[in-house]
């Protein structure tokens, strides 16, 4: 098995290759033609090999590079191709909200799987999107990676910033054997939210170390407001953990100003990256690509 790391996911790809008993790892050559078009070339002897391409699709260019890489490894004679998309962009538009819109998540599932035999992703915006793939598709979770990290920290209570994250925080709480609760969230616009404490708490939070658990941090609006609400109610420390840390604009600095620690997995590569999903992705790959 060979692992190829696209430019959006080079470090994670290398970690995955190490998890796969140090499978050969390569970085493709990429450049832009003078007219702006993208060029990629893969090296190594790939004929008859099982290939894993790792590339998050945060930007349009990332997506294009992934599609070119898939074609390149097919041209090079790959036997089986599994595409790992740690952060699957465009997943939020998973239905037509207004007439005239595309279902972006569906069309990108179809494009991403075009030259792949299987797809692996991590914490999709909605797991329902997995059904849009026609090839075998798997979703790893960022929860075990964050839990491995939090196990080493003196934390008391886990908190979901909204009801939509209840299942996530419940799973994390079960792994860590900690109590949890969820805040009530009302989104005002794409950057602003209103958050309220729930009527009942599992135990008093005064002086306790609380960890906010979310799937993605984008503008930081949710975590900043949540941390303020928890501090106002007397929390001793508030940390924030997420799978995908997009941290747009000054989100990271704004979150750091109101929290004690910020944790993210390595699906995107950022300053908060402290936990790796590599073992969890590798486990799926080992099952999907058993050694002959
Ligand atoms: C919402 O449903 C998600 O779980 C996140 O809470 C949200 O996307 C975070 O966005 P932001 O950082 O912009 O508040």
Coordinates of C-alpha atoms and ligand atoms in Angstrom, one line a residue:
X1 CA 0.0 0.0 0.0
X2 CA 1.2 3.5 -0.9
X3 CA 0.1 6.7 0.7
X4 CA 0.1 10.0 -1.3
X5 CA -0.4 13.3 0.6
X6 CA -2.0 16.1 -1.4
X7 CA -0.9 19.6 -0.6
X8 CA -3.8 20.2 1.8
X9 CA -3.1 17.1 4.0
X10 CA 0.6 16.3 3.7
X11 CA 1.3 16.0 7.4
X12 CA -1.7 13.9 8.2
X13 CA -1.0 11.6 5.2
X14 CA 2.5 10.9 6.6
X15 CA 1.0 10.1 10.0
X16 CA -1.5 7.7 8.3
X17 CA 1.4 6.0 6.4
X18 CA 3.2 5.5 9.7
X19 CA 0.1 3.9 11.2
X20 CA 0.0 1.6 8.2
X21 CA 3.3 -0.1 9.2
X22 CA 5.3 2.6 7.5
X23 CA 3.7 2.2 4.1
X24 CA 5.6 4.0 1.4
X25 CA 4.7 7.7 1.5
X26 CA 4.9 10.2 -1.3
X27 CA 4.2 13.9 -2.1
X28 CA 3.2 14.7 -5.6
X29 CA 4.9 17.4 -7.6
X30 CA 2.4 20.3 -8.2
X31 CA 2.7 23.6 -10.1
X32 CA 0.6 26.1 -11.9
X33 CA 0.8 26.6 -15.7
X34 CA 1.2 30.3 -16.8
X35 CA -2.5 30.4 -17.5
X36 CA -3.3 29.4 -13.9
X37 CA -4.2 25.8 -14.6
X38 CA -3.0 23.2 -12.1
X39 CA -0.4 20.5 -12.9
X40 CA 0.3 17.4 -10.7
X41 CA 2.6 14.5 -11.2
X42 CA 2.9 11.4 -8.9
X43 CA 6.2 9.6 -8.5
X44 CA 7.2 6.0 -7.5
X45 CA 6.2 2.6 -8.9
X46 CA 2.5 2.5 -8.5
X47 CA 1.6 -0.1 -11.0
X48 CA -0.6 -2.9 -9.5
X49 CA -0.4 -1.1 -6.1
X50 CA -3.1 -0.1 -3.7
X51 CA -3.0 3.6 -3.3
X52 CA -4.4 5.9 -0.6
X53 CA -4.7 9.6 -1.5
X54 CA -5.2 11.9 1.4
X55 CA -6.5 15.4 0.7
X56 CA -8.9 17.6 2.6
X57 CA -11.1 19.7 0.3
X58 CA -11.3 23.0 2.1
X59 CA -10.7 25.1 -1.0
X60 CA -11.8 24.7 -4.6
X61 CA -8.1 24.2 -5.6
X62 CA -7.9 21.3 -3.0
X63 CA -10.8 19.6 -4.7
X64 CA -9.4 20.0 -8.1
X65 CA -6.0 18.7 -7.0
X66 CA -7.7 15.6 -5.5
X67 CA -9.5 14.8 -8.8
X68 CA -6.3 15.3 -10.8
X69 CA -4.4 13.0 -8.3
X70 CA -7.0 10.3 -8.7
X71 CA -6.6 10.3 -12.4
X72 CA -2.8 10.4 -12.1
X73 CA -2.6 7.3 -10.0
X74 CA -5.0 5.4 -12.3
X75 CA -2.8 6.4 -15.2
X76 CA 0.2 5.1 -13.2
X77 CA -1.5 1.7 -13.0
X78 CA -2.9 1.7 -9.5
X79 CA -4.9 -1.5 -8.6
X80 CA -7.1 0.0 -6.0
X81 CA -7.6 3.6 -5.0
X82 CA -9.0 4.8 -1.7
X83 CA -9.5 8.5 -1.3
X84 CA -9.3 10.0 2.3
X85 CA -10.9 13.4 2.6
X86 CA -10.3 14.3 6.2
X87 CA -12.3 17.6 5.9
X88 CA -15.0 17.3 3.2
X89 CA -15.8 20.8 1.9
X90 CA -19.2 21.9 0.6
X91 CA -20.8 19.4 2.9
X92 CA -23.0 22.0 4.6
X93 CA -25.1 22.5 1.4
X94 CA -26.5 19.0 1.7
X95 CA -29.9 19.9 0.3
X96 CA -31.6 22.5 -1.9
X97 CA -32.6 25.2 0.6
X98 CA -33.9 27.6 -2.1
X99 CA -35.1 27.0 -5.7
X100 CA -32.2 27.2 -8.2
X101 CA -29.5 26.0 -5.8
X102 CA -27.3 22.9 -6.3
X103 CA -27.0 20.1 -3.7
X104 CA -23.3 20.8 -3.5
X105 CA -22.5 17.9 -1.1
X106 CA -24.1 15.4 -3.4
X107 CA -22.3 16.6 -6.6
X108 CA -18.9 16.7 -4.9
X109 CA -19.5 13.2 -3.5
X110 CA -20.0 12.1 -7.1
X111 CA -16.9 13.9 -8.4
X112 CA -14.6 12.8 -5.5
X113 CA -15.6 9.1 -6.0
X114 CA -15.2 9.2 -9.8
X115 CA -11.8 7.5 -9.9
X116 CA -11.9 6.0 -6.5
X117 CA -12.8 2.5 -5.3
X118 CA -13.8 3.8 -1.8
X119 CA -13.9 7.0 0.1
X120 CA -13.0 7.7 3.8
X121 CA -13.9 11.0 5.5
X122 CA -14.0 12.3 9.0
X123 CA -17.0 13.8 10.9
X124 CA -19.1 14.9 7.9
X125 CA -21.4 17.9 8.5
X126 CA -24.2 15.3 8.3
X127 CA -23.5 11.5 8.2
X128 CA -26.5 11.3 5.8
X129 CA -24.2 12.6 3.1
X130 CA -22.4 9.2 3.1
X131 CA -25.5 7.9 1.2
X132 CA -24.7 10.2 -1.7
X133 CA -21.6 8.1 -2.6
X134 CA -22.3 5.1 -4.9
X135 CA -18.9 3.5 -3.9
X136 CA -18.2 2.2 -0.4
X137 CA -17.9 5.2 1.8
X138 CA -16.8 5.4 5.5
X139 CA -16.8 8.1 8.1
X140 CA -14.1 8.1 10.8
X141 CA -14.9 10.0 14.0
X142 CA -12.7 12.8 15.5
X143 CA -14.1 11.9 19.0
X144 CA -11.6 9.1 19.9
X145 CA -8.7 11.4 18.9
X146 CA -9.9 14.2 21.2
X147 CA -10.8 11.7 23.9
X148 CA -7.3 10.3 23.9
X149 CA -6.0 13.8 24.5
X150 CA -8.5 14.9 27.1
X151 CA -7.9 11.7 29.1
X152 CA -4.5 13.3 30.1
X153 CA -6.2 16.6 31.2
X154 CA -7.8 17.4 34.5
X155 CA -11.3 18.1 33.1
X156 CA -14.7 17.8 34.9
X157 CA -17.6 18.3 32.5
X158 CA -18.2 18.2 28.8
X159 CA -20.5 20.6 27.1
X160 CA -22.1 20.7 23.6
X161 CA -22.8 24.2 22.4
X162 CA -26.0 23.1 20.9
X163 CA -28.6 20.4 20.9
X164 CA -27.4 19.1 17.5
X165 CA -24.1 18.1 19.1
X166 CA -25.7 16.0 21.9
X167 CA -24.8 12.6 20.3
X168 CA -21.2 13.7 19.9
X169 CA -20.8 15.0 23.5
X170 CA -22.6 11.9 24.8
X171 CA -20.1 9.6 23.0
X172 CA -17.1 11.6 24.2
X173 CA -18.5 11.7 27.8
X174 CA -18.9 7.9 27.7
X175 CA -15.3 7.4 26.6
X176 CA -14.0 9.7 29.3
X177 CA -16.6 8.7 32.0
X178 CA -17.5 12.4 32.6
X179 CA -20.9 14.2 33.0
X180 CA -22.1 16.4 30.1
X181 CA -24.8 18.8 29.2
X182 CA -25.9 20.9 26.1
X183 CA -26.5 24.6 25.8
X184 CA -29.5 26.0 23.9
X185 CA -28.2 27.8 20.7
X186 CA -30.1 30.2 18.5
X187 CA -28.2 31.3 15.4
X188 CA -28.7 35.0 14.6
X189 CA -26.6 35.1 11.4
X190 CA -23.5 33.3 10.0
X191 CA -21.2 35.0 12.6
X192 CA -23.5 35.5 15.6
X193 CA -25.4 33.2 18.0
X194 CA -27.3 33.4 21.2
X195 CA -26.6 30.8 23.8
X196 CA -28.4 29.9 27.0
X197 CA -27.8 27.5 29.9
X198 CA -30.2 24.5 30.1
X199 CA -32.7 24.4 32.9
X200 CA -31.1 21.5 34.6
X201 CA -27.4 20.7 35.0
X202 CA -25.9 17.3 35.9
X203 CA -23.9 19.0 38.7
X204 CA -22.9 22.5 39.8
X205 CA -20.3 24.0 37.4
X206 CA -18.8 26.6 39.8
X207 CA -15.0 26.2 39.8
X208 CA -15.1 23.2 37.4
X209 CA -13.1 22.7 34.2
X210 CA -15.5 22.5 31.4
X211 CA -14.7 21.5 27.8
X212 CA -16.8 22.6 24.9
X213 CA -17.0 19.9 22.2
X214 CA -18.0 20.8 18.6
X215 CA -17.5 19.2 15.2
X216 CA -16.3 22.3 13.5
X217 CA -15.1 25.8 14.6
X218 CA -15.6 28.2 11.7
X219 CA -16.0 31.9 12.7
X220 CA -15.6 31.0 16.4
X221 CA -18.9 32.8 17.2
X222 CA -20.4 29.7 18.8
X223 CA -17.4 28.9 21.1
X224 CA -16.7 32.5 22.1
X225 CA -20.4 33.0 23.2
X226 CA -20.5 29.6 24.9
X227 CA -17.3 30.2 26.8
X228 CA -18.7 33.6 28.0
X229 CA -22.0 32.0 29.2
X230 CA -20.1 29.3 31.1
X231 CA -17.7 31.8 32.8
X232 CA -20.6 34.0 33.7
X233 CA -22.1 30.9 35.5
X234 CA -18.9 30.5 37.5
X235 CA -16.9 27.9 35.5
X236 CA -13.3 27.6 36.9
X237 CA -11.8 26.9 33.4
X238 CA -13.3 26.5 29.9
X239 CA -11.5 24.7 27.1
X240 CA -12.7 24.1 23.5
X241 CA -12.2 21.0 21.4
X242 CA -13.3 20.3 17.8
X243 CA -12.6 17.9 15.0
X244 CA -12.2 20.5 12.2
X245 CA -10.6 23.8 13.1
X246 CA -11.2 26.2 10.3
X247 CA -10.6 29.3 12.5
X248 CA -11.6 31.9 9.9
X249 CA -10.1 35.4 10.2
X250 CA -9.2 36.1 13.8
X251 CA -11.3 33.2 15.3
X252 CA -8.4 31.5 16.9
X253 CA -7.2 34.6 18.8
X254 CA -10.8 35.5 19.9
X255 CA -11.3 31.9 21.2
X256 CA -8.0 31.9 23.0
X257 CA -9.0 35.2 24.7
X258 CA -11.9 33.5 26.5
X259 CA -10.7 29.9 26.9
X260 CA -7.9 28.1 28.7
X261 CA -7.0 25.7 25.9
X262 CA -8.1 25.0 22.4
X263 CA -7.8 21.6 20.9
X264 CA -8.4 20.4 17.3
X265 CA -7.6 17.3 15.4
X266 CA -5.3 17.4 12.3
X267 CA -7.9 17.2 9.6
X268 CA -7.1 20.8 8.5
X269 CA -3.7 21.7 10.0
X270 CA -3.9 24.7 12.4
X271 CA -2.4 26.2 15.6
X272 CA -4.7 24.2 17.8
X273 CA -3.9 20.8 16.2
X274 CA -3.1 18.6 19.2
X275 CA -4.8 15.3 18.4
X276 CA -4.5 13.1 15.3
X277 CA -7.2 11.1 13.5
X278 CA -4.5 9.0 11.8
X279 CA -5.0 5.9 13.9
X280 CA -8.8 6.0 13.3
X281 CA -8.5 6.5 9.6
X282 CA -5.8 3.8 9.4
X283 CA -8.1 1.4 11.1
X284 CA -10.7 1.8 8.3
X285 CA -8.0 1.6 5.6
X286 CA -6.6 -1.7 7.0
X287 CA -10.1 -3.2 6.9
X288 CA -10.8 -1.8 3.4
X289 CA -7.4 -2.7 1.9
X290 CA -6.3 -6.0 3.7
X291 CA -2.7 -7.1 2.9
X292 CA -2.7 -9.9 0.3
Ligands
LIG1 C1 -23.2 23.9 14.1 O1 -24.1 23.2 13.9 C2 -21.8 23.4 14.2 O2 -21.8 22.2 15.0 C3 -20.8 24.4 14.8 O3 -21.3 24.8 16.1 C4 -20.8 25.7 14.0 O4 -20.7 25.4 12.6 C5 -19.6 26.5 14.4 O5 -19.6 27.7 13.6 P1 -19.0 29.0 14.1 O6 -17.6 28.7 14.6 O7 -19.0 29.9 12.9 O8 -19.9 29.5 15.2

